[in-house]
Amino acid sequence: MDDLNLQMRRYLTRSNDIPSKVLGWDFPKERQKALSLAFQPKKAPKIQGDIMD
């Protein structure tokens, strides 16, 4: 099992450095970074006179 985990980590590391046609020739790790920045949760604006104050 340890050998399988090691091989999978190596494969994923290599495959994240190969551009993908499906991703518009972006690298998977670059696309993941762009998506994580685009979908960060935003804080709700503070409402004055909120009941919880």
JSON list of N, CA, C and O in Angstrom, two decimals:
[
{"chain": "A", "resi": 1, "resn": "MET", "atom": "N", "xyz": [0.82, -1.19, 0.00]},
{"chain": "A", "resi": 1, "resn": "MET", "atom": "CA", "xyz": [0.00, 0.00, 0.00]},
{"chain": "A", "resi": 1, "resn": "MET", "atom": "C", "xyz": [0.88, 1.26, 0.00]},
{"chain": "A", "resi": 1, "resn": "MET", "atom": "O", "xyz": [0.53, 2.23, -0.66]},
{"chain": "A", "resi": 2, "resn": "ASP", "atom": "N", "xyz": [1.98, 1.23, 0.73]},
{"chain": "A", "resi": 2, "resn": "ASP", "atom": "CA", "xyz": [2.87, 2.39, 0.76]},
{"chain": "A", "resi": 2, "resn": "ASP", "atom": "C", "xyz": [3.44, 2.68, -0.62]},
{"chain": "A", "resi": 2, "resn": "ASP", "atom": "O", "xyz": [3.55, 3.83, -1.02]},
{"chain": "A", "resi": 3, "resn": "ASP", "atom": "N", "xyz": [3.80, 1.60, -1.34]},
{"chain": "A", "resi": 3, "resn": "ASP", "atom": "CA", "xyz": [4.35, 1.77, -2.69]},
{"chain": "A", "resi": 3, "resn": "ASP", "atom": "C", "xyz": [3.29, 2.38, -3.62]},
{"chain": "A", "resi": 3, "resn": "ASP", "atom": "O", "xyz": [3.60, 3.27, -4.42]},
{"chain": "A", "resi": 4, "resn": "LEU", "atom": "N", "xyz": [2.06, 1.94, -3.52]},
{"chain": "A", "resi": 4, "resn": "LEU", "atom": "CA", "xyz": [0.98, 2.49, -4.34]},
{"chain": "A", "resi": 4, "resn": "LEU", "atom": "C", "xyz": [0.79, 3.98, -4.06]},
{"chain": "A", "resi": 4, "resn": "LEU", "atom": "O", "xyz": [0.67, 4.78, -4.99]},
{"chain": "A", "resi": 5, "resn": "ASN", "atom": "N", "xyz": [0.78, 4.35, -2.80]},
{"chain": "A", "resi": 5, "resn": "ASN", "atom": "CA", "xyz": [0.64, 5.78, -2.44]},
{"chain": "A", "resi": 5, "resn": "ASN", "atom": "C", "xyz": [1.78, 6.60, -2.99]},
{"chain": "A", "resi": 5, "resn": "ASN", "atom": "O", "xyz": [1.58, 7.71, -3.50]},
{"chain": "A", "resi": 6, "resn": "LEU", "atom": "N", "xyz": [3.00, 6.08, -2.91]},
{"chain": "A", "resi": 6, "resn": "LEU", "atom": "CA", "xyz": [4.16, 6.78, -3.43]},
{"chain": "A", "resi": 6, "resn": "LEU", "atom": "C", "xyz": [4.05, 6.96, -4.95]},
{"chain": "A", "resi": 6, "resn": "LEU", "atom": "O", "xyz": [4.29, 8.05, -5.48]},
{"chain": "A", "resi": 7, "resn": "GLN", "atom": "N", "xyz": [3.67, 5.90, -5.65]},
{"chain": "A", "resi": 7, "resn": "GLN", "atom": "CA", "xyz": [3.53, 5.98, -7.11]},
{"chain": "A", "resi": 7, "resn": "GLN", "atom": "C", "xyz": [2.44, 6.98, -7.50]},
{"chain": "A", "resi": 7, "resn": "GLN", "atom": "O", "xyz": [2.60, 7.72, -8.48]},
{"chain": "A", "resi": 8, "resn": "MET", "atom": "N", "xyz": [1.34, 7.00, -6.77]},
{"chain": "A", "resi": 8, "resn": "MET", "atom": "CA", "xyz": [0.25, 7.94, -7.09]},
{"chain": "A", "resi": 8, "resn": "MET", "atom": "C", "xyz": [0.69, 9.38, -6.87]},
{"chain": "A", "resi": 8, "resn": "MET", "atom": "O", "xyz": [0.38, 10.26, -7.67]},
{"chain": "A", "resi": 9, "resn": "ARG", "atom": "N", "xyz": [1.41, 9.65, -5.78]},
{"chain": "A", "resi": 9, "resn": "ARG", "atom": "CA", "xyz": [1.92, 11.01, -5.54]},
{"chain": "A", "resi": 9, "resn": "ARG", "atom": "C", "xyz": [2.85, 11.45, -6.66]},
{"chain": "A", "resi": 9, "resn": "ARG", "atom": "O", "xyz": [2.77, 12.58, -7.13]},
{"chain": "A", "resi": 10, "resn": "ARG", "atom": "N", "xyz": [3.73, 10.55, -7.10]},
{"chain": "A", "resi": 10, "resn": "ARG", "atom": "CA", "xyz": [4.65, 10.88, -8.18]},
{"chain": "A", "resi": 10, "resn": "ARG", "atom": "C", "xyz": [3.89, 11.15, -9.47]},
{"chain": "A", "resi": 10, "resn": "ARG", "atom": "O", "xyz": [4.18, 12.10, -10.20]},
{"chain": "A", "resi": 11, "resn": "TYR", "atom": "N", "xyz": [2.90, 10.30, -9.78]},
{"chain": "A", "resi": 11, "resn": "TYR", "atom": "CA", "xyz": [2.12, 10.48, -11.00]},
{"chain": "A", "resi": 11, "resn": "TYR", "atom": "C", "xyz": [1.36, 11.81, -10.97]},
{"chain": "A", "resi": 11, "resn": "TYR", "atom": "O", "xyz": [1.37, 12.57, -11.96]},
{"chain": "A", "resi": 12, "resn": "LEU", "atom": "N", "xyz": [0.72, 12.11, -9.88]},
{"chain": "A", "resi": 12, "resn": "LEU", "atom": "CA", "xyz": [-0.05, 13.35, -9.79]},
{"chain": "A", "resi": 12, "resn": "LEU", "atom": "C", "xyz": [0.85, 14.58, -9.87]},
{"chain": "A", "resi": 12, "resn": "LEU", "atom": "O", "xyz": [0.48, 15.59, -10.47]},
{"chain": "A", "resi": 13, "resn": "THR", "atom": "N", "xyz": [2.03, 14.49, -9.29]},
{"chain": "A", "resi": 13, "resn": "THR", "atom": "CA", "xyz": [2.98, 15.60, -9.37]},
{"chain": "A", "resi": 13, "resn": "THR", "atom": "C", "xyz": [3.38, 15.85, -10.82]},
{"chain": "A", "resi": 13, "resn": "THR", "atom": "O", "xyz": [3.40, 16.99, -11.29]},
{"chain": "A", "resi": 14, "resn": "ARG", "atom": "N", "xyz": [3.69, 14.77, -11.54]},
{"chain": "A", "resi": 14, "resn": "ARG", "atom": "CA", "xyz": [4.06, 14.91, -12.96]},
{"chain": "A", "resi": 14, "resn": "ARG", "atom": "C", "xyz": [2.88, 15.39, -13.81]},
{"chain": "A", "resi": 14, "resn": "ARG", "atom": "O", "xyz": [3.03, 16.26, -14.65]},
{"chain": "A", "resi": 15, "resn": "SER", "atom": "N", "xyz": [1.71, 14.81, -13.60]},
{"chain": "A", "resi": 15, "resn": "SER", "atom": "CA", "xyz": [0.57, 15.15, -14.45]},
{"chain": "A", "resi": 15, "resn": "SER", "atom": "C", "xyz": [0.09, 16.58, -14.24]},
{"chain": "A", "resi": 15, "resn": "SER", "atom": "O", "xyz": [-0.51, 17.17, -15.13]},
{"chain": "A", "resi": 16, "resn": "ASN", "atom": "N", "xyz": [0.33, 17.16, -13.09]},
{"chain": "A", "resi": 16, "resn": "ASN", "atom": "CA", "xyz": [-0.07, 18.55, -12.85]},
{"chain": "A", "resi": 16, "resn": "ASN", "atom": "C", "xyz": [0.83, 19.54, -13.58]},
{"chain": "A", "resi": 16, "resn": "ASN", "atom": "O", "xyz": [0.51, 20.72, -13.66]},
{"chain": "A", "resi": 17, "resn": "ASP", "atom": "N", "xyz": [1.95, 19.07, -14.12]},
{"chain": "A", "resi": 17, "resn": "ASP", "atom": "CA", "xyz": [2.87, 19.92, -14.87]},
{"chain": "A", "resi": 17, "resn": "ASP", "atom": "C", "xyz": [2.74, 19.72, -16.38]},
{"chain": "A", "resi": 17, "resn": "ASP", "atom": "O", "xyz": [3.61, 20.14, -17.14]},
{"chain": "A", "resi": 18, "resn": "ILE", "atom": "N", "xyz": [1.66, 19.08, -16.82]},
{"chain": "A", "resi": 18, "resn": "ILE", "atom": "CA", "xyz": [1.43, 18.84, -18.25]},
{"chain": "A", "resi": 18, "resn": "ILE", "atom": "C", "xyz": [0.18, 19.63, -18.65]},
{"chain": "A", "resi": 18, "resn": "ILE", "atom": "O", "xyz": [-0.89, 19.45, -18.07]},
{"chain": "A", "resi": 19, "resn": "PRO", "atom": "N", "xyz": [0.28, 20.53, -19.66]},
{"chain": "A", "resi": 19, "resn": "PRO", "atom": "CA", "xyz": [-0.90, 21.28, -20.09]},
{"chain": "A", "resi": 19, "resn": "PRO", "atom": "C", "xyz": [-1.97, 20.33, -20.62]},
{"chain": "A", "resi": 19, "resn": "PRO", "atom": "O", "xyz": [-1.68, 19.31, -21.23]},
{"chain": "A", "resi": 20, "resn": "SER", "atom": "N", "xyz": [-3.22, 20.69, -20.40]},
{"chain": "A", "resi": 20, "resn": "SER", "atom": "CA", "xyz": [-4.34, 19.85, -20.81]},
{"chain": "A", "resi": 20, "resn": "SER", "atom": "C", "xyz": [-5.21, 20.58, -21.82]},
{"chain": "A", "resi": 20, "resn": "SER", "atom": "O", "xyz": [-5.60, 21.73, -21.61]},
{"chain": "A", "resi": 21, "resn": "LYS", "atom": "N", "xyz": [-5.56, 19.90, -22.90]},
{"chain": "A", "resi": 21, "resn": "LYS", "atom": "CA", "xyz": [-6.42, 20.49, -23.93]},
{"chain": "A", "resi": 21, "resn": "LYS", "atom": "C", "xyz": [-7.79, 20.82, -23.34]},
{"chain": "A", "resi": 21, "resn": "LYS", "atom": "O", "xyz": [-8.38, 21.85, -23.66]},
{"chain": "A", "resi": 22, "resn": "VAL", "atom": "N", "xyz": [-8.30, 19.96, -22.48]},
{"chain": "A", "resi": 22, "resn": "VAL", "atom": "CA", "xyz": [-9.62, 20.16, -21.86]},
{"chain": "A", "resi": 22, "resn": "VAL", "atom": "C", "xyz": [-9.66, 21.47, -21.07]},
{"chain": "A", "resi": 22, "resn": "VAL", "atom": "O", "xyz": [-10.69, 22.12, -20.99]},
{"chain": "A", "resi": 23, "resn": "LEU", "atom": "N", "xyz": [-8.51, 21.85, -20.51]},
{"chain": "A", "resi": 23, "resn": "LEU", "atom": "CA", "xyz": [-8.44, 23.07, -19.70]},
{"chain": "A", "resi": 23, "resn": "LEU", "atom": "C", "xyz": [-7.97, 24.26, -20.53]},
{"chain": "A", "resi": 23, "resn": "LEU", "atom": "O", "xyz": [-7.53, 25.26, -19.98]},
{"chain": "A", "resi": 24, "resn": "GLY", "atom": "N", "xyz": [-8.06, 24.17, -21.84]},
{"chain": "A", "resi": 24, "resn": "GLY", "atom": "CA", "xyz": [-7.62, 25.28, -22.70]},
{"chain": "A", "resi": 24, "resn": "GLY", "atom": "C", "xyz": [-6.10, 25.42, -22.67]},
{"chain": "A", "resi": 24, "resn": "GLY", "atom": "O", "xyz": [-5.59, 26.52, -22.77]},
{"chain": "A", "resi": 25, "resn": "TRP", "atom": "N", "xyz": [-5.41, 24.29, -22.59]},
{"chain": "A", "resi": 25, "resn": "TRP", "atom": "CA", "xyz": [-3.95, 24.22, -22.56]},
{"chain": "A", "resi": 25, "resn": "TRP", "atom": "C", "xyz": [-3.35, 24.85, -21.31]},
{"chain": "A", "resi": 25, "resn": "TRP", "atom": "O", "xyz": [-2.19, 25.22, -21.28]},
{"chain": "A", "resi": 26, "resn": "ASP", "atom": "N", "xyz": [-4.14, 24.98, -20.26]},
{"chain": "A", "resi": 26, "resn": "ASP", "atom": "CA", "xyz": [-3.62, 25.41, -18.97]},
{"chain": "A", "resi": 26, "resn": "ASP", "atom": "C", "xyz": [-3.07, 24.18, -18.23]},
{"chain": "A", "resi": 26, "resn": "ASP", "atom": "O", "xyz": [-3.46, 23.05, -18.51]},
{"chain": "A", "resi": 27, "resn": "PHE", "atom": "N", "xyz": [-2.22, 24.44, -17.28]},
{"chain": "A", "resi": 27, "resn": "PHE", "atom": "CA", "xyz": [-1.75, 23.38, -16.40]},
{"chain": "A", "resi": 27, "resn": "PHE", "atom": "C", "xyz": [-2.81, 23.16, -15.33]},
{"chain": "A", "resi": 27, "resn": "PHE", "atom": "O", "xyz": [-3.41, 24.13, -14.85]},
{"chain": "A", "resi": 28, "resn": "PRO", "atom": "N", "xyz": [-3.09, 21.92, -14.92]},
{"chain": "A", "resi": 28, "resn": "PRO", "atom": "CA", "xyz": [-4.10, 21.70, -13.89]},
{"chain": "A", "resi": 28, "resn": "PRO", "atom": "C", "xyz": [-3.87, 22.49, -12.61]},
{"chain": "A", "resi": 28, "resn": "PRO", "atom": "O", "xyz": [-4.82, 23.03, -12.03]},
{"chain": "A", "resi": 29, "resn": "LYS", "atom": "N", "xyz": [-2.62, 22.59, -12.16]},
{"chain": "A", "resi": 29, "resn": "LYS", "atom": "CA", "xyz": [-2.37, 23.32, -10.92]},
{"chain": "A", "resi": 29, "resn": "LYS", "atom": "C", "xyz": [-2.63, 24.82, -11.08]},
{"chain": "A", "resi": 29, "resn": "LYS", "atom": "O", "xyz": [-3.08, 25.48, -10.16]},
{"chain": "A", "resi": 30, "resn": "GLU", "atom": "N", "xyz": [-2.41, 25.37, -12.28]},
{"chain": "A", "resi": 30, "resn": "GLU", "atom": "CA", "xyz": [-2.72, 26.78, -12.53]},
{"chain": "A", "resi": 30, "resn": "GLU", "atom": "C", "xyz": [-4.22, 27.01, -12.54]},
{"chain": "A", "resi": 30, "resn": "GLU", "atom": "O", "xyz": [-4.72, 28.00, -12.01]},
{"chain": "A", "resi": 31, "resn": "ARG", "atom": "N", "xyz": [-4.97, 26.11, -13.17]},
{"chain": "A", "resi": 31, "resn": "ARG", "atom": "CA", "xyz": [-6.43, 26.24, -13.23]},
{"chain": "A", "resi": 31, "resn": "ARG", "atom": "C", "xyz": [-7.02, 26.13, -11.83]},
{"chain": "A", "resi": 31, "resn": "ARG", "atom": "O", "xyz": [-7.93, 26.87, -11.48]},
{"chain": "A", "resi": 32, "resn": "GLN", "atom": "N", "xyz": [-6.50, 25.22, -11.02]},
{"chain": "A", "resi": 32, "resn": "GLN", "atom": "CA", "xyz": [-7.00, 25.07, -9.66]},
{"chain": "A", "resi": 32, "resn": "GLN", "atom": "C", "xyz": [-6.76, 26.35, -8.86]},
{"chain": "A", "resi": 32, "resn": "GLN", "atom": "O", "xyz": [-7.63, 26.80, -8.12]},
{"chain": "A", "resi": 33, "resn": "LYS", "atom": "N", "xyz": [-5.60, 26.94, -9.03]},
{"chain": "A", "resi": 33, "resn": "LYS", "atom": "CA", "xyz": [-5.29, 28.18, -8.30]},
{"chain": "A", "resi": 33, "resn": "LYS", "atom": "C", "xyz": [-6.22, 29.31, -8.73]},
{"chain": "A", "resi": 33, "resn": "LYS", "atom": "O", "xyz": [-6.74, 30.04, -7.90]},
{"chain": "A", "resi": 34, "resn": "ALA", "atom": "N", "xyz": [-6.46, 29.43, -10.05]},
{"chain": "A", "resi": 34, "resn": "ALA", "atom": "CA", "xyz": [-7.35, 30.48, -10.55]},
{"chain": "A", "resi": 34, "resn": "ALA", "atom": "C", "xyz": [-8.77, 30.29, -10.03]},
{"chain": "A", "resi": 34, "resn": "ALA", "atom": "O", "xyz": [-9.43, 31.25, -9.65]},
{"chain": "A", "resi": 35, "resn": "LEU", "atom": "N", "xyz": [-9.23, 29.05, -10.02]},
{"chain": "A", "resi": 35, "resn": "LEU", "atom": "CA", "xyz": [-10.59, 28.79, -9.54]},
{"chain": "A", "resi": 35, "resn": "LEU", "atom": "C", "xyz": [-10.71, 29.03, -8.04]},
{"chain": "A", "resi": 35, "resn": "LEU", "atom": "O", "xyz": [-11.73, 29.53, -7.57]},
{"chain": "A", "resi": 36, "resn": "SER", "atom": "N", "xyz": [-9.69, 28.68, -7.29]},
{"chain": "A", "resi": 36, "resn": "SER", "atom": "CA", "xyz": [-9.78, 28.89, -5.84]},
{"chain": "A", "resi": 36, "resn": "SER", "atom": "C", "xyz": [-9.79, 30.38, -5.51]},
{"chain": "A", "resi": 36, "resn": "SER", "atom": "O", "xyz": [-10.44, 30.80, -4.56]},
{"chain": "A", "resi": 37, "resn": "LEU", "atom": "N", "xyz": [-9.10, 31.19, -6.31]},
{"chain": "A", "resi": 37, "resn": "LEU", "atom": "CA", "xyz": [-9.13, 32.64, -6.09]},
{"chain": "A", "resi": 37, "resn": "LEU", "atom": "C", "xyz": [-10.47, 33.23, -6.48]},
{"chain": "A", "resi": 37, "resn": "LEU", "atom": "O", "xyz": [-10.98, 34.15, -5.84]},
{"chain": "A", "resi": 38, "resn": "ALA", "atom": "N", "xyz": [-11.07, 32.70, -7.55]},
{"chain": "A", "resi": 38, "resn": "ALA", "atom": "CA", "xyz": [-12.35, 33.22, -8.05]},
{"chain": "A", "resi": 38, "resn": "ALA", "atom": "C", "xyz": [-13.51, 32.88, -7.11]},
{"chain": "A", "resi": 38, "resn": "ALA", "atom": "O", "xyz": [-14.49, 33.62, -7.05]},
{"chain": "A", "resi": 39, "resn": "PHE", "atom": "N", "xyz": [-13.42, 31.77, -6.40]},
{"chain": "A", "resi": 39, "resn": "PHE", "atom": "CA", "xyz": [-14.55, 31.31, -5.60]},
{"chain": "A", "resi": 39, "resn": "PHE", "atom": "C", "xyz": [-14.29, 31.39, -4.10]},
{"chain": "A", "resi": 39, "resn": "PHE", "atom": "O", "xyz": [-14.85, 30.64, -3.33]},
{"chain": "A", "resi": 40, "resn": "GLN", "atom": "N", "xyz": [-13.47, 32.34, -3.68]},
{"chain": "A", "resi": 40, "resn": "GLN", "atom": "CA", "xyz": [-13.27, 32.54, -2.25]},
{"chain": "A", "resi": 40, "resn": "GLN", "atom": "C", "xyz": [-14.52, 33.16, -1.65]},
{"chain": "A", "resi": 40, "resn": "GLN", "atom": "O", "xyz": [-15.13, 34.05, -2.25]},
{"chain": "A", "resi": 41, "resn": "PRO", "atom": "N", "xyz": [-14.92, 32.68, -0.49]},
{"chain": "A", "resi": 41, "resn": "PRO", "atom": "CA", "xyz": [-16.12, 33.26, 0.13]},
{"chain": "A", "resi": 41, "resn": "PRO", "atom": "C", "xyz": [-15.88, 34.72, 0.50]},
{"chain": "A", "resi": 41, "resn": "PRO", "atom": "O", "xyz": [-14.81, 35.11, 0.91]},
{"chain": "A", "resi": 42, "resn": "LYS", "atom": "N", "xyz": [-16.90, 35.50, 0.28]},
{"chain": "A", "resi": 42, "resn": "LYS", "atom": "CA", "xyz": [-16.83, 36.93, 0.60]},
{"chain": "A", "resi": 42, "resn": "LYS", "atom": "C", "xyz": [-17.59, 37.18, 1.89]},
{"chain": "A", "resi": 42, "resn": "LYS", "atom": "O", "xyz": [-18.60, 36.55, 2.17]},
{"chain": "A", "resi": 43, "resn": "LYS", "atom": "N", "xyz": [-17.11, 38.12, 2.68]},
{"chain": "A", "resi": 43, "resn": "LYS", "atom": "CA", "xyz": [-17.78, 38.46, 3.92]},
{"chain": "A", "resi": 43, "resn": "LYS", "atom": "C", "xyz": [-19.03, 39.28, 3.62]},
{"chain": "A", "resi": 43, "resn": "LYS", "atom": "O", "xyz": [-19.02, 40.15, 2.75]},
{"chain": "A", "resi": 44, "resn": "ALA", "atom": "N", "xyz": [-20.08, 38.99, 4.33]},
{"chain": "A", "resi": 44, "resn": "ALA", "atom": "CA", "xyz": [-21.31, 39.75, 4.18]},
{"chain": "A", "resi": 44, "resn": "ALA", "atom": "C", "xyz": [-21.12, 41.14, 4.79]},
{"chain": "A", "resi": 44, "resn": "ALA", "atom": "O", "xyz": [-20.43, 41.30, 5.80]},
{"chain": "A", "resi": 45, "resn": "PRO", "atom": "N", "xyz": [-21.71, 42.15, 4.16]},
{"chain": "A", "resi": 45, "resn": "PRO", "atom": "CA", "xyz": [-21.55, 43.50, 4.71]},
{"chain": "A", "resi": 45, "resn": "PRO", "atom": "C", "xyz": [-22.25, 43.61, 6.07]},
{"chain": "A", "resi": 45, "resn": "PRO", "atom": "O", "xyz": [-23.25, 42.97, 6.33]},
{"chain": "A", "resi": 46, "resn": "LYS", "atom": "N", "xyz": [-21.68, 44.41, 6.94]},
{"chain": "A", "resi": 46, "resn": "LYS", "atom": "CA", "xyz": [-22.24, 44.64, 8.27]},
{"chain": "A", "resi": 46, "resn": "LYS", "atom": "C", "xyz": [-23.47, 45.54, 8.13]},
{"chain": "A", "resi": 46, "resn": "LYS", "atom": "O", "xyz": [-23.43, 46.58, 7.49]},
{"chain": "A", "resi": 47, "resn": "ILE", "atom": "N", "xyz": [-24.55, 45.11, 8.73]},
{"chain": "A", "resi": 47, "resn": "ILE", "atom": "CA", "xyz": [-25.80, 45.87, 8.68]},
{"chain": "A", "resi": 47, "resn": "ILE", "atom": "C", "xyz": [-25.93, 46.67, 9.98]},
{"chain": "A", "resi": 47, "resn": "ILE", "atom": "O", "xyz": [-25.84, 46.10, 11.07]},
{"chain": "A", "resi": 48, "resn": "GLN", "atom": "N", "xyz": [-26.12, 47.98, 9.85]},
{"chain": "A", "resi": 48, "resn": "GLN", "atom": "CA", "xyz": [-26.26, 48.80, 11.04]},
{"chain": "A", "resi": 48, "resn": "GLN", "atom": "C", "xyz": [-27.58, 48.50, 11.73]},
{"chain": "A", "resi": 48, "resn": "GLN", "atom": "O", "xyz": [-28.60, 48.28, 11.08]},
{"chain": "A", "resi": 49, "resn": "GLY", "atom": "N", "xyz": [-27.53, 48.46, 13.03]},
{"chain": "A", "resi": 49, "resn": "GLY", "atom": "CA", "xyz": [-28.75, 48.19, 13.79]},
{"chain": "A", "resi": 49, "resn": "GLY", "atom": "C", "xyz": [-29.11, 46.73, 13.77]},
{"chain": "A", "resi": 49, "resn": "GLY", "atom": "O", "xyz": [-30.27, 46.36, 13.97]},
{"chain": "A", "resi": 50, "resn": "ASP", "atom": "N", "xyz": [-28.15, 45.88, 13.50]},
{"chain": "A", "resi": 50, "resn": "ASP", "atom": "CA", "xyz": [-28.38, 44.45, 13.46]},
{"chain": "A", "resi": 50, "resn": "ASP", "atom": "C", "xyz": [-28.84, 43.97, 14.83]},
{"chain": "A", "resi": 50, "resn": "ASP", "atom": "O", "xyz": [-28.36, 44.44, 15.87]},
{"chain": "A", "resi": 51, "resn": "ILE", "atom": "N", "xyz": [-29.75, 43.05, 14.89]},
{"chain": "A", "resi": 51, "resn": "ILE", "atom": "CA", "xyz": [-30.29, 42.53, 16.14]},
{"chain": "A", "resi": 51, "resn": "ILE", "atom": "C", "xyz": [-29.19, 41.88, 16.98]},
{"chain": "A", "resi": 51, "resn": "ILE", "atom": "O", "xyz": [-29.22, 41.93, 18.20]},
{"chain": "A", "resi": 52, "resn": "MET", "atom": "N", "xyz": [-28.19, 41.29, 16.32]},
{"chain": "A", "resi": 52, "resn": "MET", "atom": "CA", "xyz": [-27.14, 40.55, 17.03]},
{"chain": "A", "resi": 52, "resn": "MET", "atom": "C", "xyz": [-26.08, 41.47, 17.64]},
{"chain": "A", "resi": 52, "resn": "MET", "atom": "O", "xyz": [-25.19, 41.00, 18.31]},
{"chain": "A", "resi": 53, "resn": "ASP", "atom": "N", "xyz": [-26.13, 42.79, 17.45]},
{"chain": "A", "resi": 53, "resn": "ASP", "atom": "CA", "xyz": [-25.11, 43.70, 18.00]},
{"chain": "A", "resi": 53, "resn": "ASP", "atom": "C", "xyz": [-25.22, 43.82, 19.48]},
{"chain": "A", "resi": 53, "resn": "ASP", "atom": "O", "xyz": [-26.12, 43.81, 20.15]}
]
